[in-house]
Short mmCIF file of C-alpha atoms in Angstrom, two decimals:
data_model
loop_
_atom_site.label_atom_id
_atom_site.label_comp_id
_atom_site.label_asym_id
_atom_site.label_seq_id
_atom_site.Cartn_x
_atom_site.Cartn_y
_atom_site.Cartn_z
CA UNK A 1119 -76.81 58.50 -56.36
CA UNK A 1120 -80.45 57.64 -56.43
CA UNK A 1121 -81.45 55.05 -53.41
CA UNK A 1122 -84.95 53.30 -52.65
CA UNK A 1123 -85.93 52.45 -49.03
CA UNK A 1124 -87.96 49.36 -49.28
CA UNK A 1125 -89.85 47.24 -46.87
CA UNK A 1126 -89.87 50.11 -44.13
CA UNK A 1127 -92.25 51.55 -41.96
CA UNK A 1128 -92.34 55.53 -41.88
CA UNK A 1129 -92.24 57.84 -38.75
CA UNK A 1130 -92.21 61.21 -40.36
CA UNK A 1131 -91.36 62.96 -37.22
CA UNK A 1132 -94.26 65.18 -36.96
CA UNK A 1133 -96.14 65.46 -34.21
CA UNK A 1134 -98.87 63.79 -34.94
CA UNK A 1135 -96.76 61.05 -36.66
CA UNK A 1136 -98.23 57.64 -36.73
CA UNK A 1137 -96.55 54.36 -38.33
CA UNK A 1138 -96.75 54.02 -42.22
CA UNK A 1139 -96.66 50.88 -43.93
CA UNK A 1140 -96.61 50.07 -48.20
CA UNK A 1141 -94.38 53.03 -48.78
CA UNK A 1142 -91.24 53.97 -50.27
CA UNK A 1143 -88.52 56.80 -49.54
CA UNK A 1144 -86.86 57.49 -52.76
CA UNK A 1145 -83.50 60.15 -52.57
CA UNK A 1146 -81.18 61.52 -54.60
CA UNK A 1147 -78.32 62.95 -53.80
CA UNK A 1148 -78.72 63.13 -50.15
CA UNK A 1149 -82.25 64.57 -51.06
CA UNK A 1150 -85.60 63.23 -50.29
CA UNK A 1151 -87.61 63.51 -53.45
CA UNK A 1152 -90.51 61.32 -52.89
CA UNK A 1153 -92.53 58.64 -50.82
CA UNK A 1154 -94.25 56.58 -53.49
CA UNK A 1155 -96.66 53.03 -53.30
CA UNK A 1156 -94.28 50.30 -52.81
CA UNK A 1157 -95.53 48.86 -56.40
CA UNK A 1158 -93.86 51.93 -57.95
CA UNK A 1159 -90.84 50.87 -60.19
CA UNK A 1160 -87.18 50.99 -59.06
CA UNK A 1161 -85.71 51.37 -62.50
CA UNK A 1162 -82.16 53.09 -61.79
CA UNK A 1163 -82.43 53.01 -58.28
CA UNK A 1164 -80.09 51.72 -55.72
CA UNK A 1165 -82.78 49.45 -53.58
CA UNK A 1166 -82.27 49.34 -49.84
CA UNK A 1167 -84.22 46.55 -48.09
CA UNK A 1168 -85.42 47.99 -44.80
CA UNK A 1169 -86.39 44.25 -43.50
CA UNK A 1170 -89.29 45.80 -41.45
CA UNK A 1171 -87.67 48.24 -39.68
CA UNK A 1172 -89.05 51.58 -38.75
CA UNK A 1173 -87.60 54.57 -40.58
CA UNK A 1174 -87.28 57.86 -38.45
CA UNK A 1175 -85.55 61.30 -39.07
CA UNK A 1176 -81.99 61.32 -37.82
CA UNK A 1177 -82.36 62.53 -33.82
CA UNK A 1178 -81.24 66.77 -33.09
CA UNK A 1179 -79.18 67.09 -29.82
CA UNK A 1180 -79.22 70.71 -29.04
CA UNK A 1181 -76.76 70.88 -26.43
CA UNK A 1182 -73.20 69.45 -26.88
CA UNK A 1183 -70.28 70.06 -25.61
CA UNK A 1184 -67.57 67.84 -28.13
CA UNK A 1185 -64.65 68.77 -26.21
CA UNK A 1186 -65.98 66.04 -23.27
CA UNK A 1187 -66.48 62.24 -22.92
CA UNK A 1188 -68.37 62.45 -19.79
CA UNK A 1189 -66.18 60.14 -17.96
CA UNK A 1190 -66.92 60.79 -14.70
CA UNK A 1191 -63.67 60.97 -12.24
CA UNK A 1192 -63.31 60.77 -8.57
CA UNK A 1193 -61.58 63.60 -7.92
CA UNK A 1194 -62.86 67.33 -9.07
CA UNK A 1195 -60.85 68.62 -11.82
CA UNK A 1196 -59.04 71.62 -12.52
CA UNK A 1197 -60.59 71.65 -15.77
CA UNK A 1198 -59.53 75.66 -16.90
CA UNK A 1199 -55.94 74.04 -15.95
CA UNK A 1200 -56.48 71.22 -18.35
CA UNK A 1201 -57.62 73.44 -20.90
CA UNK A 1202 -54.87 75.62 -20.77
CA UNK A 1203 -52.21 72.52 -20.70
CA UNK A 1204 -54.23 71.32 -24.08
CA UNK A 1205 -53.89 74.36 -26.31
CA UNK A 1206 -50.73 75.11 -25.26
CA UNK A 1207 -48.94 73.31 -27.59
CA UNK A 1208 -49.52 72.22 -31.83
CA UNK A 1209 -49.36 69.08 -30.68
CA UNK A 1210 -51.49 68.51 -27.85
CA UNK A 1211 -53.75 70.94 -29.76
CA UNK A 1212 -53.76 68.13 -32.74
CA UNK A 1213 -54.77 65.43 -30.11
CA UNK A 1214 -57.65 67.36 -28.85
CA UNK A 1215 -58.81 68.45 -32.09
CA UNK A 1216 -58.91 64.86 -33.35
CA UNK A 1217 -60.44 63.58 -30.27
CA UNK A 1218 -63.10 66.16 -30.58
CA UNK A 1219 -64.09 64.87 -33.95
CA UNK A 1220 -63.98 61.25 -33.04
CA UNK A 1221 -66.46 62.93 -30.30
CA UNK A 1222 -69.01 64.12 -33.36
CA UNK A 1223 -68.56 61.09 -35.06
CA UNK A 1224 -69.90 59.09 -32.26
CA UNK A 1225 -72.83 61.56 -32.24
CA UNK A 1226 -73.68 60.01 -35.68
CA UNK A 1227 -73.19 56.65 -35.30
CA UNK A 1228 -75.45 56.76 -32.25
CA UNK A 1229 -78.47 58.22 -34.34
CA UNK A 1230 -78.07 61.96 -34.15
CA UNK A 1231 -77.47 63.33 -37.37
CA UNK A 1232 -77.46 67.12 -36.82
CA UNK A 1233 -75.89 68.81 -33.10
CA UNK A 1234 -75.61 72.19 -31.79
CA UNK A 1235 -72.65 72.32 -29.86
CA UNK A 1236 -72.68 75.04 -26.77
CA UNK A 1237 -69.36 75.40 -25.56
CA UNK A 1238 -65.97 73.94 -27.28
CA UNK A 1239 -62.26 74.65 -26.79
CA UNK A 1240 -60.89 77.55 -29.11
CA UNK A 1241 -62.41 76.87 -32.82
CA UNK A 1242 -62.81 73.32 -32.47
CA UNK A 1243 -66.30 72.99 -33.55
CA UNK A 1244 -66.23 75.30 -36.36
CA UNK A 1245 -63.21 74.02 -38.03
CA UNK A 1246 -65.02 69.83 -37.20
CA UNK A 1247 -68.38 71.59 -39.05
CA UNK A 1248 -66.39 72.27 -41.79
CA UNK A 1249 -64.06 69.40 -42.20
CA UNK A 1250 -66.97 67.31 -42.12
CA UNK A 1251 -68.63 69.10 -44.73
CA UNK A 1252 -65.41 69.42 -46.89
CA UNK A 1253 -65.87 65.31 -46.54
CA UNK A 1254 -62.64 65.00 -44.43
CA UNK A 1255 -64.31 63.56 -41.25
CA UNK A 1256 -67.46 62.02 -40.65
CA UNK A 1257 -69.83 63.84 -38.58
CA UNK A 1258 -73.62 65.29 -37.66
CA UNK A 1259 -74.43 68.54 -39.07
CA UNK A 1260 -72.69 71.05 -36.59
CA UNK A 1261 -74.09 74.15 -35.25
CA UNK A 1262 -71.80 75.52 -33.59
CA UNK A 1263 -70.94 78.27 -30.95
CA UNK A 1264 -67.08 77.61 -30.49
CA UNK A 1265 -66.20 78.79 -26.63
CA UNK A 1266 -69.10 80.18 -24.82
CA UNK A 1267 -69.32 83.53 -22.92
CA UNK A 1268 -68.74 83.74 -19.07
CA UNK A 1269 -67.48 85.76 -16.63
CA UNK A 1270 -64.38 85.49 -13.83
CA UNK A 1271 -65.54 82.70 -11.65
CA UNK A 1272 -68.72 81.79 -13.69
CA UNK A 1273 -69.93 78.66 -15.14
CA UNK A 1274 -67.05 77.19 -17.25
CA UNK A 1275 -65.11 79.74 -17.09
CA UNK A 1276 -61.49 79.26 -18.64
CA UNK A 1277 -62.22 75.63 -19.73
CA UNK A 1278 -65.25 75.73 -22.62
CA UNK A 1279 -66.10 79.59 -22.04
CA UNK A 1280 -64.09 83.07 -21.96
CA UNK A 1281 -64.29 84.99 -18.79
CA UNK A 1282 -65.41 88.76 -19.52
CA UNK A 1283 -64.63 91.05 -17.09
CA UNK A 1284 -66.96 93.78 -18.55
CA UNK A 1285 -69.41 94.57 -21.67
CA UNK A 1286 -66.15 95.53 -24.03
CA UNK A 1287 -64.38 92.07 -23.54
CA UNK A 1288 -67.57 89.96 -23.53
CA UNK A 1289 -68.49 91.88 -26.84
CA UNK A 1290 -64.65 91.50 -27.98
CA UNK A 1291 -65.40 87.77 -27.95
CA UNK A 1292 -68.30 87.92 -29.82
CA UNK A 1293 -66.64 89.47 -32.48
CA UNK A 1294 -63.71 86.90 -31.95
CA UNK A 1295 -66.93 84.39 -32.65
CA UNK A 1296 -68.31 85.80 -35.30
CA UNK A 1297 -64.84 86.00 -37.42
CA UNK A 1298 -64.88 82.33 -36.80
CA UNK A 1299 -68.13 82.12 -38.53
CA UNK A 1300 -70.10 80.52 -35.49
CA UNK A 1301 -73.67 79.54 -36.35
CA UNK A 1302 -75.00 80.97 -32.41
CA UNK A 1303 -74.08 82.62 -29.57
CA UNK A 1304 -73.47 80.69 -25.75
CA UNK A 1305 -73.79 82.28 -22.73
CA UNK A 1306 -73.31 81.02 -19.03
CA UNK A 1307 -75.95 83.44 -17.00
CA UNK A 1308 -75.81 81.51 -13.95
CA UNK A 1309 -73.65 79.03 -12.12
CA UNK A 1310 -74.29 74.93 -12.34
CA UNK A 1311 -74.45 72.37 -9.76
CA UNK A 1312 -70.64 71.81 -9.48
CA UNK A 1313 -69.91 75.25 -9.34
CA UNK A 1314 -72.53 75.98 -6.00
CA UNK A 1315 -70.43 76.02 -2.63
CA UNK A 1316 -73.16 76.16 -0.87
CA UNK A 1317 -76.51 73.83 -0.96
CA UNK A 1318 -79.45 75.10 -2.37
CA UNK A 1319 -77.54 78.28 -4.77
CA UNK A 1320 -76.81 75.84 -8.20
CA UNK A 1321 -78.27 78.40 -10.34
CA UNK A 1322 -76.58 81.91 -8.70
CA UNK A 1323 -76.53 84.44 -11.26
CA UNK A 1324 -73.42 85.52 -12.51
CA UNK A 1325 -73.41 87.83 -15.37
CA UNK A 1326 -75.01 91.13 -14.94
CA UNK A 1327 -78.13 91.98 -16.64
CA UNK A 1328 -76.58 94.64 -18.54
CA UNK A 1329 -73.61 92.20 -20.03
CA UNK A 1330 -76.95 90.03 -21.40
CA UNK A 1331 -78.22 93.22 -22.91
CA UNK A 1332 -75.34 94.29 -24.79
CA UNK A 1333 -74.27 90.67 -25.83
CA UNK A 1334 -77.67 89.64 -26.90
CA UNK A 1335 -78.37 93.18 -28.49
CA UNK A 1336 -74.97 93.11 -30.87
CA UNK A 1337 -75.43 89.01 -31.44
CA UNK A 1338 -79.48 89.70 -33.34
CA UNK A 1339 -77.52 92.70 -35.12
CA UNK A 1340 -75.35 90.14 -36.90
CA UNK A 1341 -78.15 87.78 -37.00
CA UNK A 1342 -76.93 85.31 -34.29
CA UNK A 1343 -79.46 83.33 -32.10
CA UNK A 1344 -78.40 83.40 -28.39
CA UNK A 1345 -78.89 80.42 -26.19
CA UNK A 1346 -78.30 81.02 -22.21
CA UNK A 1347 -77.19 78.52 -19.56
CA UNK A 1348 -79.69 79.27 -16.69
CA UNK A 1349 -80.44 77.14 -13.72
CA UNK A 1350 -82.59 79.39 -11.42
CA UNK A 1351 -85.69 81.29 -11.80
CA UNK A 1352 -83.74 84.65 -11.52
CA UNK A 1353 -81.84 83.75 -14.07
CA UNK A 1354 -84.46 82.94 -16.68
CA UNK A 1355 -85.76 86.22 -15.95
CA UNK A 1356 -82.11 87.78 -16.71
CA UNK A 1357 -82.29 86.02 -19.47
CA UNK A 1358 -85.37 86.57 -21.29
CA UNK A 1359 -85.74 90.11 -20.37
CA UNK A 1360 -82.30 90.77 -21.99
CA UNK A 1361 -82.87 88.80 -25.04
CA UNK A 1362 -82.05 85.19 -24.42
CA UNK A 1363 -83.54 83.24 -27.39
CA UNK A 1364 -83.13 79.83 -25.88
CA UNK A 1365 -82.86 78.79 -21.91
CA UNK A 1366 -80.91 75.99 -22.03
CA UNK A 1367 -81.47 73.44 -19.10
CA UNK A 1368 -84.33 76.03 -16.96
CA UNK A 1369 -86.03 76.40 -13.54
CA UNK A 1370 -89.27 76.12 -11.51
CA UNK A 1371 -91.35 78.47 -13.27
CA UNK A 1372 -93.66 80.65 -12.11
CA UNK A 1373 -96.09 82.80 -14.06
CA UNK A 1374 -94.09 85.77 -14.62
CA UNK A 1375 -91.64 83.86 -16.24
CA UNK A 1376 -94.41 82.15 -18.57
CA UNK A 1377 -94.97 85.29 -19.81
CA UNK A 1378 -91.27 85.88 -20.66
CA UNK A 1379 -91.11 83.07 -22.59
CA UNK A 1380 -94.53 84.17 -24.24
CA UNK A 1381 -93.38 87.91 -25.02
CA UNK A 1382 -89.95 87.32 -26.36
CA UNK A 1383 -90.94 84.31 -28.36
CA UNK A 1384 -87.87 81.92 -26.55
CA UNK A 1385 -87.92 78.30 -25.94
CA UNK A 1386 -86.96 75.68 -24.11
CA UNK A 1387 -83.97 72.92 -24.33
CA UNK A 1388 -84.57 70.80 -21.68
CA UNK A 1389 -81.51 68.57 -20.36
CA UNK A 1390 -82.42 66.12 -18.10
CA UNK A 1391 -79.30 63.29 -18.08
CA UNK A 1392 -76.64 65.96 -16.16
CA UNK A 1393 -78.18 66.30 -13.23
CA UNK A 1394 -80.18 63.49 -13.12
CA UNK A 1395 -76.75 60.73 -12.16
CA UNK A 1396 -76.38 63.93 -8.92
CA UNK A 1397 -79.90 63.73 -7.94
CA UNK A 1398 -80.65 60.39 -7.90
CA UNK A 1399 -77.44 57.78 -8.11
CA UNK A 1400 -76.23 57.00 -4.44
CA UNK A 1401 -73.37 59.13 -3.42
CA UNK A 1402 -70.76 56.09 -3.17
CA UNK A 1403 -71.16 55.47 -7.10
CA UNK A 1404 -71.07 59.68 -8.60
CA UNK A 1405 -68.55 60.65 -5.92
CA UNK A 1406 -70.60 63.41 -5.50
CA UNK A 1407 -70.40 65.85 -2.53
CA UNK A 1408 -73.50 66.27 -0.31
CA UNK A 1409 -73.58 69.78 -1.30
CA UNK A 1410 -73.64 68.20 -4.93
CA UNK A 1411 -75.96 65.93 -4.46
CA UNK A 1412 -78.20 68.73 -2.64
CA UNK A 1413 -78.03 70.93 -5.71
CA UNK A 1414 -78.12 67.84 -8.10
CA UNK A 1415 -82.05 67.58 -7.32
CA UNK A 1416 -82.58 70.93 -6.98
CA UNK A 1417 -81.59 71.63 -10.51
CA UNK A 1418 -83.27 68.29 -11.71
CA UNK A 1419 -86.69 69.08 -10.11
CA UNK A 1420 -86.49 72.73 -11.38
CA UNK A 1421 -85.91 71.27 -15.47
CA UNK A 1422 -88.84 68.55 -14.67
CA UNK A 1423 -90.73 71.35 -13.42
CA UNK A 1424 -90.25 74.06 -16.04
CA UNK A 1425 -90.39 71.37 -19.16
CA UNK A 1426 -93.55 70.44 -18.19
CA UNK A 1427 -95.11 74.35 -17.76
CA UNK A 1428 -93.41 75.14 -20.93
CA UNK A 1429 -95.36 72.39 -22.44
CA UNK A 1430 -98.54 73.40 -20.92
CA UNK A 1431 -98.74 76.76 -21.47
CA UNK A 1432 -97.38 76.04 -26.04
CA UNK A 1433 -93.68 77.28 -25.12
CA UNK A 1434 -91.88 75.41 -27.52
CA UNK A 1435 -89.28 72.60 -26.29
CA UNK A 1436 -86.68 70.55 -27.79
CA UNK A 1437 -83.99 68.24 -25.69
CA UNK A 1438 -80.40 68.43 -25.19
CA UNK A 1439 -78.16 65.94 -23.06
CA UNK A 1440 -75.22 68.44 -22.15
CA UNK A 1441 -72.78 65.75 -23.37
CA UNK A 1442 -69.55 65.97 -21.68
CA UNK A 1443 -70.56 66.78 -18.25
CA UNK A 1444 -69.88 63.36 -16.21
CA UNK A 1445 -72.28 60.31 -16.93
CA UNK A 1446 -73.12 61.47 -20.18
CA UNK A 1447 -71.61 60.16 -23.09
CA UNK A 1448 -71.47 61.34 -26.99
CA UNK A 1449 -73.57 58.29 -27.80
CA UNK A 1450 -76.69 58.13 -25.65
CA UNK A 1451 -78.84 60.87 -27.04
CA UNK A 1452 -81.72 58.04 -26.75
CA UNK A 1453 -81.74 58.50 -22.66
CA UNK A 1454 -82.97 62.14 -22.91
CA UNK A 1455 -85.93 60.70 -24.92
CA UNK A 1456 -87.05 58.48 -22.51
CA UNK A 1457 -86.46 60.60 -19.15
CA UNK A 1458 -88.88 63.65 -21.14
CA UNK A 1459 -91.26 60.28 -21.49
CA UNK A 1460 -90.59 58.85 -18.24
CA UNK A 1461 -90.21 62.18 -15.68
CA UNK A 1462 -92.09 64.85 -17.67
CA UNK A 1463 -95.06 62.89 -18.97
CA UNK A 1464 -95.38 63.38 -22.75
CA UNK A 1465 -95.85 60.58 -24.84
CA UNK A 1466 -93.10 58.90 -27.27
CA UNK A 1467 -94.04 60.40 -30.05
CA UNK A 1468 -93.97 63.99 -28.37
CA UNK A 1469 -90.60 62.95 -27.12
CA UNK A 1470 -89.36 62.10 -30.73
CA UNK A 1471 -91.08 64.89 -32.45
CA UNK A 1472 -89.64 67.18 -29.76
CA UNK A 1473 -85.79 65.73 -31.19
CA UNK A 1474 -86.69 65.89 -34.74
CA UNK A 1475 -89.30 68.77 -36.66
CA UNK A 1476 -89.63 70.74 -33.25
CA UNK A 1477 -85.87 71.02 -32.75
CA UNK A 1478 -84.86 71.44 -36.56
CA UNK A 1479 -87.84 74.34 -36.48
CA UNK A 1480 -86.61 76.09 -33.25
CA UNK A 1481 -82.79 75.65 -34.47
CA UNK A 1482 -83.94 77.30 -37.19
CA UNK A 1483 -83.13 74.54 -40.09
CA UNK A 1484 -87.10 73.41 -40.33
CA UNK A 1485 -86.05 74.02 -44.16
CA UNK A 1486 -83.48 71.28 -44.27
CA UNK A 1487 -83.97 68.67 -41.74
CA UNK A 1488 -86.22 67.31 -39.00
CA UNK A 1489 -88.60 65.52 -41.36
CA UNK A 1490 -88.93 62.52 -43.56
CA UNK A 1491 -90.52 64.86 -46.43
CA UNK A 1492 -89.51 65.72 -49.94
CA UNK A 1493 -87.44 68.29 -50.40
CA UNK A 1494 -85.66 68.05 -46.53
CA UNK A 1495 -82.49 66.51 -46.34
CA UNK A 1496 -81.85 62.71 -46.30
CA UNK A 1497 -81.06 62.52 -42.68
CA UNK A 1498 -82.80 58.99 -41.89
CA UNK A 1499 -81.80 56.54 -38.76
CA UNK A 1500 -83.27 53.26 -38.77
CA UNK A 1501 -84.63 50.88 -36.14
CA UNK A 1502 -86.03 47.21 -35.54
CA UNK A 1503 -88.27 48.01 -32.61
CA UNK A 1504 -91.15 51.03 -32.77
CA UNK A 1505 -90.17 53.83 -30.86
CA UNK A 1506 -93.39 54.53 -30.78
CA UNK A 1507 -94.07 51.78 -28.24
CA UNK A 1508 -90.90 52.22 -26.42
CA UNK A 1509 -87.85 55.00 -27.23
CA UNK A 1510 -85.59 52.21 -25.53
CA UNK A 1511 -85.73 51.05 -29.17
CA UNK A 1512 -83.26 53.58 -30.25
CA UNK A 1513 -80.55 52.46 -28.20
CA UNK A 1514 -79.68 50.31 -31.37
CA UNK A 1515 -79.70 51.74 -34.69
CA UNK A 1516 -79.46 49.63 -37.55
CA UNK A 1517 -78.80 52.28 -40.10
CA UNK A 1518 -77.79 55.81 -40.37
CA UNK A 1519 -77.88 58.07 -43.03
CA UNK A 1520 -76.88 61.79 -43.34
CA UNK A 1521 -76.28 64.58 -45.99
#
């Protein structure tokens, strides 16, 4: 199939990127092959009237969690109870496994075209990767971890993550992983803001420095990248002097840790949306505890806080919404755009290269996706507004198209 994308403007999702009028996008086979003068002839191409609209790279959400809707609920939940009541049975297995893809295919339809998925009940994610690319479901390209590793009473424990009680069982279920053919490794360092009992410990660490070691030493053997939860500045240290590739969600950073994330060459996904609803919603609409609440802005000024010295000081960054916690949905990928805009202070274009060639480069598919260039994969979204001028515009795509 050989389609022309008329009557667009380009955002080629570089950093630099600046709107391009009079051009064409010309694919084939879910390839981009060229961008030619918009006099160029169509002959035996499938023409595509863009009506104006701005053509971007399809959006990269680095940290999902499919199994979750982020319906938020009044009550806490037993959620390693929930867990175990799904995949106790074929059937209730069946439901949750269909649910989950319905999950991804939201994912696509609101303008992210490839995920990474941190966290996921049993193989879930692996088998949804490769149904969709088998052509049975429609969904983003899936990186995926499967369930993450944890330890007894650590973050997620039992629900999306396997408690290890010691170096042999955590590196048991990295081997468990790998069989499944994951595409990365999860690990939950340090506790969140729903686990914390007590106000101002959100981020406690919880896995010893030596379980890091051996999991992050045995994951680069078999070629795995290895992203960490982490929501303390202890914890980033764990974490990068053990071998932590990415810190997913971060801390208030000081310079030590700077030079962590200089000297082991990590990065950044900054997730702003989970704890933002904790930190700054009134109590009487998130339910929250005030011990919640407490923690809710401690982790939110800590990610604000360590996004914006990561930026400062080149540490590379790229955005992830931790769908499935509560308040955050699998189709509102666009918020985390505009709260890096709005509470870190880059501009929109740094926010949308920072979801498309930055996160496709740190994922490490720079070679496939991230940018509207020949060669790279045909993973377009379109919109009617500039984002640009405001990334409120990609709250409605028009168009989405993916490999």
């Amino acid at each position: 199939m050989k389609r022309a994308y008329t009557n667009g403007i380009l955002l080629d999702g570089t950093e630099q990127m600046e709107p391009v009028r009079g051009k064409v996008l010309l694919t084939e086979n879910d390839k981009i092959t060229a961008i030619v003068e918009d006099c160029t002839s169509l002959d035996g191409y499938e023409v595509i009237d863009l009506h104006g609209g701005y053509l971007c790279p399809g959006l990269i959400n680095l940290h999902v969690h499919l199994a979750g809707n982020g319906k938020p609920s009044a009550k806490p939940r037993d959620n390693a109870a929930l867990v175990r009541k799904i995949l106790s049975n074929k059937l209730t297995r069946a439901i949750a496994y269909r649910l989950v893809c319905s999950y991804a295919k939201l994912e696509l339809l609101g303008g992210v075209t490839t995920i990474r998925t941190v966290g996921g009940l049993a193989d879930f994610d692996t088998r949804c990767r490769d149904d969709a690319a088998k052509g049975k479901i429609l969904a983003p390209r899936i990186l995926a971890a499967n369930e993450g590793i944890s330890v007894p009473g650590g973050h997620m424990a039992g629900s999306v993550a396997v408690a290890a009680h010691n170096n042999a069982e955590a590196l048991a279920q990295l081997k468990k992983a790998s069989e499944q053919k994951v595409d990365l490794v999860k690990l939950m360092i340090t506790g969140g803001v729903l686990d914390a009992k007590e106000k101002g410990v959100p981020g406690e660490l919880k896995m010893a420095p030596e379980m890091v070691k051996a999991v992050c030493n045995r994951a680069h053997a078999l070629g795995y990248q290895v992203a960490a939860h982490v929501e303390s500045p202890q914890g980033v240290r764990v974490a990068l002097e053990n071998g932590v590739d990415s810190i997913e969600h971060g801390a208030k950073m000081d310079d030590d840790m700077i030079r962590l994330f200089k000297e082991k060459n990590a990065f950044l996904c900054t997730t702003l949306s989970p704890a933002l609803p904790y930190a700054l919603f009134d109590r009487s609409i998130t339910n929250a505890t005030e011990i919640e609440q407490f923690n809710g802005n401690v982790v939110f000024e800590g990610i604000i806080d360590c996004a914006k010295k990561a930026i400062a000081n080149d540490i590379p960054v790229v955005l992830g919404n931790d769908v499935g916690c509560p308040w955050i949905t699998q189709y509102d990928f666009w918020r985390e755009l505009f709260y890096i805009h709005k509470y870190v202070g880059v501009s929109n274009a740094f926010a949308l290269y920072t979801a498309t060639a930055r996160a496709a480069e740190m994922a490490g598919i720079g070679a496939e996706t991230g940018t509207i260039e020949p060669g790279k994969s045909a993973d377009l979204i379109v919109t009617v507004e500039n984002p640009l001028e405001d990334l409120r515009a990609l709250r409605k795509v028009e168009m989405v198209v993916t490999q």
